[in-house]
Coordinates of C-alpha atoms in Angstrom, one line a residue:
X254 CA -7.7 8.4 11.9
X255 CA -7.0 12.3 11.3
X256 CA -10.7 13.8 10.5
X257 CA -11.3 15.8 6.9
X258 CA -13.8 18.6 6.5
X259 CA -14.5 20.7 3.3
X260 CA -14.6 24.1 4.6
X261 CA -16.5 26.9 3.8
X262 CA -14.1 29.8 5.4
X263 CA -11.7 31.7 3.6
X264 CA -8.3 31.3 4.0
X265 CA -8.4 34.5 5.7
X266 CA -11.4 33.4 7.8
X267 CA -10.2 30.3 9.1
X268 CA -9.7 29.3 12.7
X269 CA -7.0 27.0 13.2
X270 CA -3.5 25.7 14.5
X271 CA -1.9 26.4 11.1
X272 CA -2.6 27.6 7.3
X273 CA -0.9 25.4 4.8
X274 CA 0.0 27.0 1.0
X275 CA 1.7 26.1 -1.8
X276 CA 5.0 27.9 -2.7
X277 CA 6.5 26.4 -6.3
X278 CA 9.7 27.0 -8.0
X279 CA 10.2 29.7 -10.3
X280 CA 12.6 30.7 -12.9
X281 CA 13.8 33.6 -10.8
X282 CA 12.7 32.6 -7.3
X283 CA 9.5 31.4 -5.3
X284 CA 6.3 31.6 -6.8
X285 CA 3.2 31.5 -4.4
X286 CA 0.9 29.1 -5.9
X287 CA -3.4 29.6 -6.4
X288 CA -4.7 29.4 -3.4
X289 CA -2.9 31.2 -1.1
X290 CA -3.9 34.8 -2.5
X291 CA -5.2 36.2 0.8
X292 CA -2.3 34.8 2.8
X293 CA -0.3 36.9 0.1
X294 CA -2.6 39.6 0.8
X295 CA -2.0 39.7 4.7
X296 CA 1.8 40.0 4.1
X297 CA 1.1 42.8 1.8
X298 CA 2.0 41.1 -1.4
X299 CA 5.8 39.9 -0.3
X300 CA 5.1 36.9 0.9
X301 CA 7.4 35.0 -2.1
X302 CA 10.1 37.6 -0.7
X303 CA 9.9 36.6 2.9
X304 CA 9.9 33.2 1.7
X305 CA 12.6 33.6 -0.4
X306 CA 14.9 35.2 2.5
X307 CA 14.1 32.2 5.1
X308 CA 16.0 30.1 2.5
X309 CA 12.9 28.9 0.0
X310 CA 13.0 27.7 -3.3
X311 CA 10.0 25.9 -4.0
X312 CA 11.4 23.0 -4.3
X313 CA 9.0 19.6 -4.0
X314 CA 9.0 18.7 -0.2
X315 CA 10.8 21.6 1.4
X316 CA 8.4 23.0 4.3
X317 CA 8.7 26.6 5.4
X318 CA 7.2 27.4 9.1
X319 CA 6.8 31.3 9.6
X320 CA 4.4 33.4 12.1
X321 CA 1.0 34.9 10.3
X322 CA 0.8 38.6 10.0
X323 CA -1.6 40.6 11.1
X324 CA -5.2 39.8 9.0
X325 CA -5.0 35.8 9.5
X326 CA -6.6 34.4 12.3
X327 CA -4.3 31.4 12.5
X328 CA -0.8 31.8 14.0
X329 CA 1.3 29.9 11.7
X330 CA 1.9 29.6 8.1
X331 CA 3.4 26.9 6.5
X332 CA 4.4 27.2 3.3
X333 CA 5.3 23.9 1.4
X334 CA 7.3 23.2 -2.1
X335 CA 5.0 21.7 -5.1
X336 CA 8.0 21.7 -7.0
X337 CA 8.7 23.4 -10.5
X338 CA 5.8 25.9 -12.0
X339 CA 3.6 23.7 -14.3
X340 CA 3.9 25.4 -17.9
X341 CA 1.0 28.3 -19.3
X342 CA -2.5 27.0 -18.7
X343 CA -1.5 23.6 -16.7
X344 CA -2.1 22.7 -13.6
X345 CA 0.0 21.3 -10.6
X346 CA 0.5 17.4 -10.9
X347 CA -2.1 15.4 -8.7
X348 CA 1.0 13.4 -7.3
X349 CA 3.0 16.9 -6.5
X350 CA -0.2 18.4 -4.5
X351 CA -0.3 14.7 -2.9
X352 CA 3.1 14.7 -1.8
X353 CA 3.2 18.5 -0.8
X354 CA 0.1 17.9 1.2
X355 CA 1.6 15.1 2.9
X356 CA 5.2 16.7 3.5
X357 CA 3.0 19.3 5.2
X358 CA 0.6 17.2 7.6
X359 CA 3.6 15.5 9.2
X360 CA 5.1 19.2 10.0
X361 CA 1.8 19.2 11.9
X362 CA 1.9 16.3 14.4
X363 CA 0.6 17.6 17.6
X364 CA -1.5 20.0 16.2
X365 CA -5.0 19.6 16.4
X366 CA -6.7 21.6 13.5
X367 CA -4.8 23.2 10.3
X368 CA -6.3 24.6 7.0
X369 CA -5.0 23.5 3.4
X370 CA -5.3 26.3 1.0
X371 CA -3.3 24.4 -2.0
X372 CA -4.1 24.7 -5.4
X373 CA -7.2 22.8 -5.9
X374 CA -8.1 23.7 -9.8
X375 CA -10.8 20.6 -10.2
X376 CA -12.3 17.9 -7.9
X377 CA -9.5 15.4 -8.9
X378 CA -7.1 18.0 -7.4
X379 CA -9.1 18.5 -4.4
X380 CA -9.0 14.6 -3.4
X381 CA -5.2 14.6 -4.5
X382 CA -4.9 17.2 -1.3
X383 CA -7.1 15.2 0.8
X384 CA -5.5 12.3 0.0
X385 CA -1.5 13.4 1.1
X386 CA -2.8 15.3 4.1
X387 CA -4.6 12.3 5.8
X388 CA -2.4 9.5 4.3
X389 CA 0.8 12.1 5.3
X390 CA -0.7 12.7 8.7
X391 CA -0.5 8.6 9.4
X392 CA 1.7 8.0 12.7
X393 CA 2.4 4.1 14.2
X394 CA 2.5 4.9 18.0
X395 CA 0.4 1.5 19.3
X396 CA 3.9 0.1 20.9
X397 CA 5.0 3.7 22.2
X398 CA 4.4 5.9 25.2
X399 CA 3.7 2.8 28.1
X400 CA 2.3 3.5 31.5
X401 CA 5.6 3.7 32.9
X402 CA 8.0 6.7 35.3
X403 CA 9.8 7.1 32.2
X404 CA 7.0 7.2 29.2
X405 CA 5.7 9.5 31.8
X406 CA 8.4 11.8 32.3
X407 CA 9.0 12.3 28.4
X408 CA 5.5 13.0 28.0
X409 CA 5.7 15.7 30.5
X410 CA 8.9 17.3 28.9
X411 CA 7.6 16.7 25.4
X412 CA 9.7 13.8 24.1
X413 CA 7.2 11.4 23.8
X414 CA 5.9 10.6 19.9
X415 CA 3.4 13.5 18.8
X416 CA -0.3 12.9 18.1
X417 CA -1.0 12.7 14.5
X418 CA -2.5 16.1 13.1
X419 CA -6.1 15.9 14.3
X420 CA -8.1 17.2 11.4
X421 CA -7.3 18.3 8.4
X422 CA -9.7 21.4 6.8
X423 CA -9.6 21.1 2.8
X424 CA -9.7 25.0 1.5
X425 CA -10.6 26.0 -2.2
X426 CA -13.5 23.2 -2.3
X427 CA -17.4 23.7 -2.8
X428 CA -18.5 21.4 -0.3
X429 CA -21.8 21.2 -0.9
X430 CA -20.7 19.7 -4.7
X431 CA -21.4 16.3 -4.6
X432 CA -18.5 15.4 -6.8
X433 CA -16.5 17.3 -3.9
X434 CA -17.8 15.5 -1.2
X435 CA -18.1 12.3 -3.3
X436 CA -14.0 12.8 -3.7
X437 CA -13.5 13.4 -0.1
X438 CA -15.7 10.0 1.3
X439 CA -13.6 8.3 -1.2
X440 CA -10.3 9.3 -0.1
X441 CA -11.5 9.1 3.6
X442 CA -12.4 5.4 3.1
X443 CA -9.3 4.3 0.9
X444 CA -7.1 5.8 3.1
X445 CA -8.2 4.6 6.0
X446 CA -7.9 1.3 4.8
X447 CA -4.4 1.9 3.4
X448 CA -3.4 2.8 7.0
X449 CA -5.1 -0.4 8.5
X450 CA -2.5 -1.9 6.0
X451 CA 0.4 0.7 7.2
X452 CA -0.7 -1.1 10.9
X453 CA -0.8 -4.0 10.1
X454 CA 2.3 -4.2 8.5
X455 CA 3.9 -2.6 11.2
X456 CA 2.4 -5.1 13.9
X457 CA 5.4 -6.7 15.4
X458 CA 5.8 -10.9 14.4
X459 CA 4.9 -12.2 18.0
X460 CA 1.8 -10.0 17.5
X461 CA 1.0 -10.6 13.9
X462 CA 0.6 -14.3 13.1
X463 CA -1.2 -16.5 10.6
X464 CA -4.2 -17.1 13.2
X465 CA -4.4 -13.6 14.6
X466 CA -4.2 -11.9 10.9
X467 CA -7.5 -13.9 10.3
X468 CA -9.2 -13.3 13.5
X469 CA -8.4 -9.3 12.2
X470 CA -10.0 -10.0 8.6
X471 CA -12.8 -11.5 10.4
X472 CA -14.0 -9.1 12.4
X473 CA -13.8 -6.6 9.5
X474 CA -15.9 -8.6 7.3
X475 CA -18.8 -8.3 9.9
X476 CA -18.2 -5.0 10.1
X477 CA -18.3 -4.5 6.3
X478 CA -20.7 -7.2 4.8
X479 CA -17.7 -9.1 3.4
X480 CA -18.0 -13.2 4.1
X481 CA -15.1 -14.9 5.3
X482 CA -13.9 -18.0 5.1
X483 CA -10.8 -19.5 6.9
X484 CA -9.0 -22.8 6.4
X485 CA -7.0 -23.4 9.4
X486 CA -4.6 -26.5 9.1
X487 CA -6.7 -28.8 9.4
X488 CA -8.6 -28.1 6.3
X489 CA -5.1 -27.1 4.6
X490 CA -4.1 -30.9 5.1
X491 CA -7.5 -32.0 3.9
X492 CA -7.5 -29.8 0.9
X493 CA -3.9 -30.8 -0.3
X494 CA -2.7 -27.4 0.1
X495 CA 1.1 -28.3 0.0
X496 CA 3.0 -25.0 -0.5
X497 CA 1.0 -23.4 2.6
X498 CA 1.7 -26.6 4.9
X499 CA 5.1 -26.5 3.5
X500 CA 6.2 -23.1 4.1
X501 CA 4.2 -23.0 7.8
X502 CA 5.2 -26.3 9.0
X503 CA 8.7 -25.0 10.7
X504 CA 6.2 -22.8 12.6
X505 CA 4.2 -23.2 16.1
X506 CA 2.1 -20.6 14.4
X507 CA 0.3 -22.9 12.0
X508 CA -0.9 -21.2 8.4
X509 CA -3.7 -20.1 7.4
X510 CA -5.5 -19.5 3.9
X511 CA -8.2 -16.5 4.4
X512 CA -10.7 -15.5 1.3
X513 CA -13.0 -12.3 1.3
X514 CA -15.2 -12.2 -0.7
X515 CA -17.2 -8.6 -1.7
X516 CA -20.2 -9.2 -3.9
X517 CA -22.4 -6.6 -5.6
X518 CA -25.9 -8.1 -6.3
X519 CA -25.3 -5.2 -9.8
X520 CA -22.0 -6.8 -10.3
X521 CA -21.6 -7.9 -14.1
X522 CA -17.5 -8.7 -13.3
X523 CA -15.2 -10.8 -10.5
X524 CA -11.4 -9.6 -9.7
X525 CA -9.9 -12.0 -8.0
X526 CA -6.7 -10.3 -5.4
X527 CA -4.1 -12.8 -3.8
X528 CA -1.4 -11.8 -1.6
X529 CA 1.3 -12.8 0.2
X530 CA 1.1 -13.1 3.8
X531 CA 4.3 -14.2 4.9
X532 CA 3.7 -12.8 8.9
X533 CA 7.6 -13.2 9.6
X534 CA 10.5 -14.7 7.2
X535 CA 13.6 -16.1 9.1
X536 CA 14.3 -17.4 5.6
X537 CA 14.0 -21.4 7.0
X538 CA 16.2 -23.3 7.2
X539 CA 18.0 -21.5 4.3
X540 CA 18.2 -19.1 7.0
X541 CA 18.8 -15.3 5.8
X542 CA 22.4 -13.3 7.1
X543 CA 22.6 -10.9 9.6
X544 CA 21.1 -7.5 9.0
X545 CA 18.3 -8.9 6.8
X546 CA 15.9 -10.1 9.3
X547 CA 15.2 -7.3 11.5
X548 CA 12.2 -5.9 8.9
X549 CA 10.7 -9.4 8.1
X550 CA 7.5 -8.7 9.8
X551 CA 6.7 -6.5 6.1
X552 CA 7.0 -9.8 4.4
X553 CA 2.9 -10.3 4.7
X554 CA 2.5 -6.3 3.0
X555 CA 1.2 -8.3 0.0
X556 CA -1.6 -9.8 2.3
X557 CA -2.1 -6.9 3.7
X558 CA -2.6 -5.0 0.6
X559 CA -5.2 -7.4 -0.8
X560 CA -7.2 -7.4 2.4
X561 CA -7.3 -3.6 2.6
X562 CA -8.4 -3.7 -0.8
X563 CA -11.3 -5.6 -1.0
X564 CA -12.6 -3.5 2.4
X565 CA -11.9 -0.5 0.8
X566 CA -14.1 -2.0 -2.4
X567 CA -17.2 -2.8 0.3
X568 CA -16.7 0.3 2.1
X569 CA -17.0 2.7 -1.4
X570 CA -20.3 0.4 -2.7
X571 CA -18.2 -0.7 -6.0
X572 CA -20.1 -2.3 -8.6
X573 CA -17.8 -5.5 -8.7
X574 CA -17.2 -8.6 -7.3
X575 CA -13.8 -8.7 -5.5
X576 CA -12.9 -11.6 -3.9
X577 CA -9.8 -11.2 -1.3
X578 CA -7.1 -14.4 -0.9
X579 CA -4.7 -13.9 1.8
X580 CA -1.9 -17.0 1.8
X581 CA -0.4 -16.6 5.2
X582 CA 2.2 -18.4 7.3
X583 CA 5.4 -18.0 9.3
X584 CA 8.6 -19.2 7.6
X585 CA 10.4 -20.8 10.3
X586 CA 13.8 -22.9 10.8
X587 CA 13.0 -25.7 13.5
X588 CA 13.7 -29.8 13.5
X589 CA 9.7 -30.0 11.2
X590 CA 11.3 -27.2 9.0
X591 CA 10.9 -28.0 5.2
X592 CA 14.7 -28.7 4.0
X593 CA 16.1 -28.1 1.1
X594 CA 15.6 -30.7 -1.3
X595 CA 12.4 -31.5 0.1
X596 CA 9.3 -32.0 -2.7
X597 CA 6.1 -30.8 -1.9
X598 CA 2.8 -31.6 -3.4
X599 CA 0.9 -28.6 -4.4
X600 CA -3.2 -27.9 -4.3
X601 CA -2.9 -27.9 -7.9
X602 CA -1.2 -31.5 -8.2
X603 CA 2.0 -30.4 -9.4
X604 CA 5.0 -31.4 -7.4
X605 CA 7.5 -28.6 -6.7
X606 CA 11.4 -29.6 -5.8
X607 CA 12.3 -26.9 -3.0
X608 CA 16.1 -25.9 -3.9
X609 CA 15.7 -22.9 -1.1
X610 CA 13.2 -22.8 1.4
X611 CA 13.4 -18.8 1.7
X612 CA 12.0 -18.6 -2.0
X613 CA 8.4 -19.8 0.2
X614 CA 6.4 -16.6 -0.9
X615 CA 6.1 -18.4 -4.7
X616 CA 4.8 -21.6 -2.4
X617 CA 2.4 -19.9 -0.7
X618 CA 0.7 -17.6 -3.4
X619 CA 1.1 -20.4 -5.7
X620 CA -1.5 -22.4 -3.7
X621 CA -3.6 -19.6 -3.6
X622 CA -3.7 -18.7 -7.0
X623 CA -4.9 -22.5 -8.0
X624 CA -7.4 -22.4 -5.8
X625 CA -8.7 -18.4 -6.4
X626 CA -8.5 -19.7 -10.5
X627 CA -11.0 -22.2 -9.3
X628 CA -13.8 -19.5 -9.2
X629 CA -13.1 -18.7 -12.7
X630 CA -12.6 -14.7 -12.2
X631 CA -12.4 -12.3 -15.2
X632 CA -8.8 -11.1 -14.1
X633 CA -6.6 -12.0 -11.3
X634 CA -3.8 -10.6 -9.6
X635 CA -1.2 -11.5 -7.3
X636 CA 0.6 -8.9 -4.9
X637 CA 4.1 -9.8 -2.9
X638 CA 7.3 -8.4 -1.6
X639 CA 8.4 -11.3 -3.6
X640 CA 11.9 -10.8 -4.8
X641 CA 15.1 -9.1 -3.5
X642 CA 16.0 -8.8 -7.4
X643 CA 13.2 -6.7 -8.4
X644 CA 14.9 -4.3 -5.3
X645 CA 18.2 -4.3 -7.4
X646 CA 16.2 -3.6 -10.9
X647 CA 13.8 -0.9 -9.7
X648 CA 14.9 0.5 -6.8
X649 CA 13.0 1.4 -3.4
X650 CA 10.6 2.7 -4.7
X651 CA 9.4 1.3 -8.1
X652 CA 7.4 -2.1 -8.4
X653 CA 7.7 -4.0 -11.0
X654 CA 4.3 -5.2 -13.0
X655 CA 4.1 -9.2 -15.3
X656 CA 1.3 -10.8 -17.0
X657 CA 0.0 -13.0 -19.1
X658 CA -1.4 -10.6 -21.1
X659 CA -0.2 -7.2 -22.4
X660 CA -3.1 -4.7 -22.4
X661 CA -3.7 -6.2 -18.8
X662 CA -0.1 -5.6 -17.7
X663 CA -0.5 -1.8 -19.6
X664 CA -3.8 -1.4 -17.5
X665 CA -2.3 -1.7 -14.3
X666 CA 1.0 0.3 -15.1
X667 CA -0.9 3.1 -16.4
X668 CA -3.7 3.1 -13.1
X669 CA -0.6 2.6 -11.0
X670 CA 0.7 6.3 -12.5
X671 CA -2.6 7.8 -12.7
X672 CA -3.0 7.6 -8.5
X673 CA 0.7 8.0 -8.3
X674 CA 2.6 4.9 -7.5
X675 CA 5.7 4.2 -9.3
X676 CA 5.6 0.9 -11.3
X677 CA 6.9 -0.4 -14.1
X678 CA 6.4 -3.6 -16.6
X679 CA 8.7 -6.3 -16.6
X680 CA 8.6 -9.4 -19.3
X681 CA 8.2 -13.2 -18.8
X682 CA 11.0 -14.8 -21.1
X683 CA 9.9 -17.6 -22.3
X684 CA 13.9 -18.6 -21.8
X685 CA 14.0 -18.3 -18.3
X686 CA 12.0 -21.2 -17.5
X687 CA 14.3 -23.6 -18.2
X688 CA 16.3 -23.3 -15.4
X689 CA 13.6 -24.4 -12.8
X690 CA 13.6 -27.9 -14.5
X691 CA 14.1 -30.5 -11.7
X692 CA 14.9 -34.1 -12.4
X693 CA 12.9 -34.9 -9.1
X694 CA 10.0 -33.2 -9.3
X695 CA 7.8 -31.2 -12.1
X696 CA 9.5 -27.8 -11.1
X697 CA 11.8 -26.0 -8.5
X698 CA 11.2 -23.5 -6.9
X699 CA 14.6 -21.8 -7.9
X700 CA 16.2 -21.0 -11.0
X701 CA 18.9 -19.0 -12.6
X702 CA 20.2 -16.5 -10.5
X703 CA 20.5 -13.9 -13.1
X704 CA 16.6 -12.7 -14.0
X705 CA 15.6 -13.6 -10.3
X706 CA 12.7 -11.8 -10.2
X707 CA 11.2 -12.4 -13.5
X708 CA 12.0 -16.2 -12.8
X709 CA 9.2 -16.3 -9.6
X710 CA 6.8 -14.7 -12.0
X711 CA 7.5 -17.5 -14.2
X712 CA 6.5 -19.7 -11.5
X713 CA 3.9 -18.3 -10.8
X714 CA 2.4 -18.3 -14.0
X715 CA 2.6 -21.9 -14.2
X716 CA -0.3 -21.6 -11.2
X717 CA -2.8 -19.6 -13.2
X718 CA -6.0 -21.4 -14.7
X719 CA -6.1 -21.1 -18.8
X720 CA -8.0 -18.2 -20.6
X721 CA -7.6 -15.8 -17.2
X722 CA -6.0 -12.5 -17.3
X723 CA -3.8 -12.6 -14.5
X724 CA -1.0 -9.8 -13.1
X725 CA 2.0 -10.2 -10.9
X726 CA 2.8 -7.3 -8.5
X727 CA 6.0 -7.7 -7.3
X728 CA 6.3 -4.5 -4.4
X729 CA 9.7 -5.6 -2.1
X730 CA 10.9 -2.7 -3.5
X731 CA 7.9 0.2 -2.2
X732 CA 5.9 -2.1 0.8
X733 CA 8.7 -0.5 3.3
X734 CA 10.5 2.4 3.5
X735 CA 13.7 2.5 6.5
X736 CA 14.7 5.8 5.5
X737 CA 13.9 8.8 6.3
X738 CA 9.8 10.0 5.9
X739 CA 9.1 12.2 2.9
X740 CA 6.2 13.4 1.2
X741 CA 3.1 11.5 2.4
X742 CA 5.8 7.8 3.0
X743 CA 6.2 7.5 6.5
X744 CA 8.8 5.1 7.6
X745 CA 8.3 1.5 8.3
X746 CA 4.9 -0.1 6.0
X747 CA 3.3 2.2 3.4
X748 CA 0.5 0.3 2.0
X749 CA 1.5 0.3 -1.9
X750 CA -0.7 -0.8 -4.2
X751 CA -3.6 -0.4 -2.1
X752 CA -4.3 2.5 -4.9
X753 CA -4.1 0.7 -7.5
X754 CA -5.7 -1.9 -7.0
X755 CA -9.1 0.4 -5.7
X756 CA -8.9 2.4 -8.6
X757 CA -8.8 -1.1 -10.6
X758 CA -11.8 -2.7 -9.1
X759 CA -13.3 1.1 -9.8
X760 CA -12.2 0.9 -13.6
X761 CA -13.6 -2.7 -13.5
X762 CA -16.6 -2.0 -12.1
X763 CA -17.1 0.8 -14.8
X764 CA -16.6 -2.3 -17.3
X765 CA -13.0 -0.8 -18.5
X766 CA -11.0 -4.2 -17.6
X767 CA -8.1 -3.7 -20.0

């Protein structure tokens, strides 16, 4: 991963491949942002004029490259847009800094070192810039640049994939200050785990399936002192996990339930996280239509987020117990696959009539939720790419939050907004529950088509223990980005919800669960 350093050098004296500065959108044209004073001086105070002549406006995500003048030790200056100039005495928004740093880092792919002289008015600003730069520098190139004649020729011609920016030097901080050091260390730990989640999401399903995902979790557990328990098919049969078994029985890759437990000797609270881990979703017998299969390797994004969060909590040494449950299965059509009309007996003992085998995520989550609730955590959050209905409701960049406790839902929404993850609180209308009544079983896995994302939440609520605060995050929209990269968001897996869950764990450790 890209290295992060808190540089003691000034913008004029730093030796690097490039220097990143901020430019904001003012009423009369671009305005040079704080942190770029030395660079502006090197341009004889005319940096804004030069940028305007080059067509820059300071709009968010705008990147302008220009040769550095005499007086700077770098060959290139990169001006990145921060959006509108803040109101008087106000600082730039942390998310604006995060996105600007990400845009700059992406533009610097192939470079060894770049200095970031963006506005840093506080420790929080420094952490936002660090996070954005490290997230923006991400690239998934594991399956590119193979050793063959064509790839070798591409490398020589410079047509192969560029390596991510190797080092981010953060300027304007206090490198010897404990708070700045802690912020940098937190940024590195959290982003490395987000990028681990991204790697898992981007890994093709012929290499990532329940057993191999479980192996990755086991290895990480050994590295970071996390206890890992893996229930294979025999254990799932013995335990009566009918949801996981029903979804996974059509595949040659059997299902797994993985428990990761990070504990702290002084912890007073326990937070349980449950992730949907469908490593590939064909829809099963209810096969997805053409054009909807190609990205279904991302249907384990919830499990990836949970896994990343537990490891991040361990790396940060948070004073809270965090338990992660990865409900892993591959949903495939075959002669052994669950059929529409089949009835599954879940781990909870409830029976579910399967009306649509493509509504499989709620089935594996239901088993994992029931099992997680048996340990009586103080709160439980499930994360899943659960419904296309949530994408229709909120778009591709916002995830929905449902909960059985309004205060808990509000807390998670506020946390998500604080860390820069777009989210929106959603209701659980009681009237939609009737649509899941079944003449054959205790409940059906489908209900009314309208409000489908809310129906899925109501289904999951049926498997949550009494008295336990629970929230459901439907990340179907932002978990996988199919368009062009923007800000710190790459094409492919995004690691959605990890920052929210890590902050939730930190709040829980501090006794502020909500």
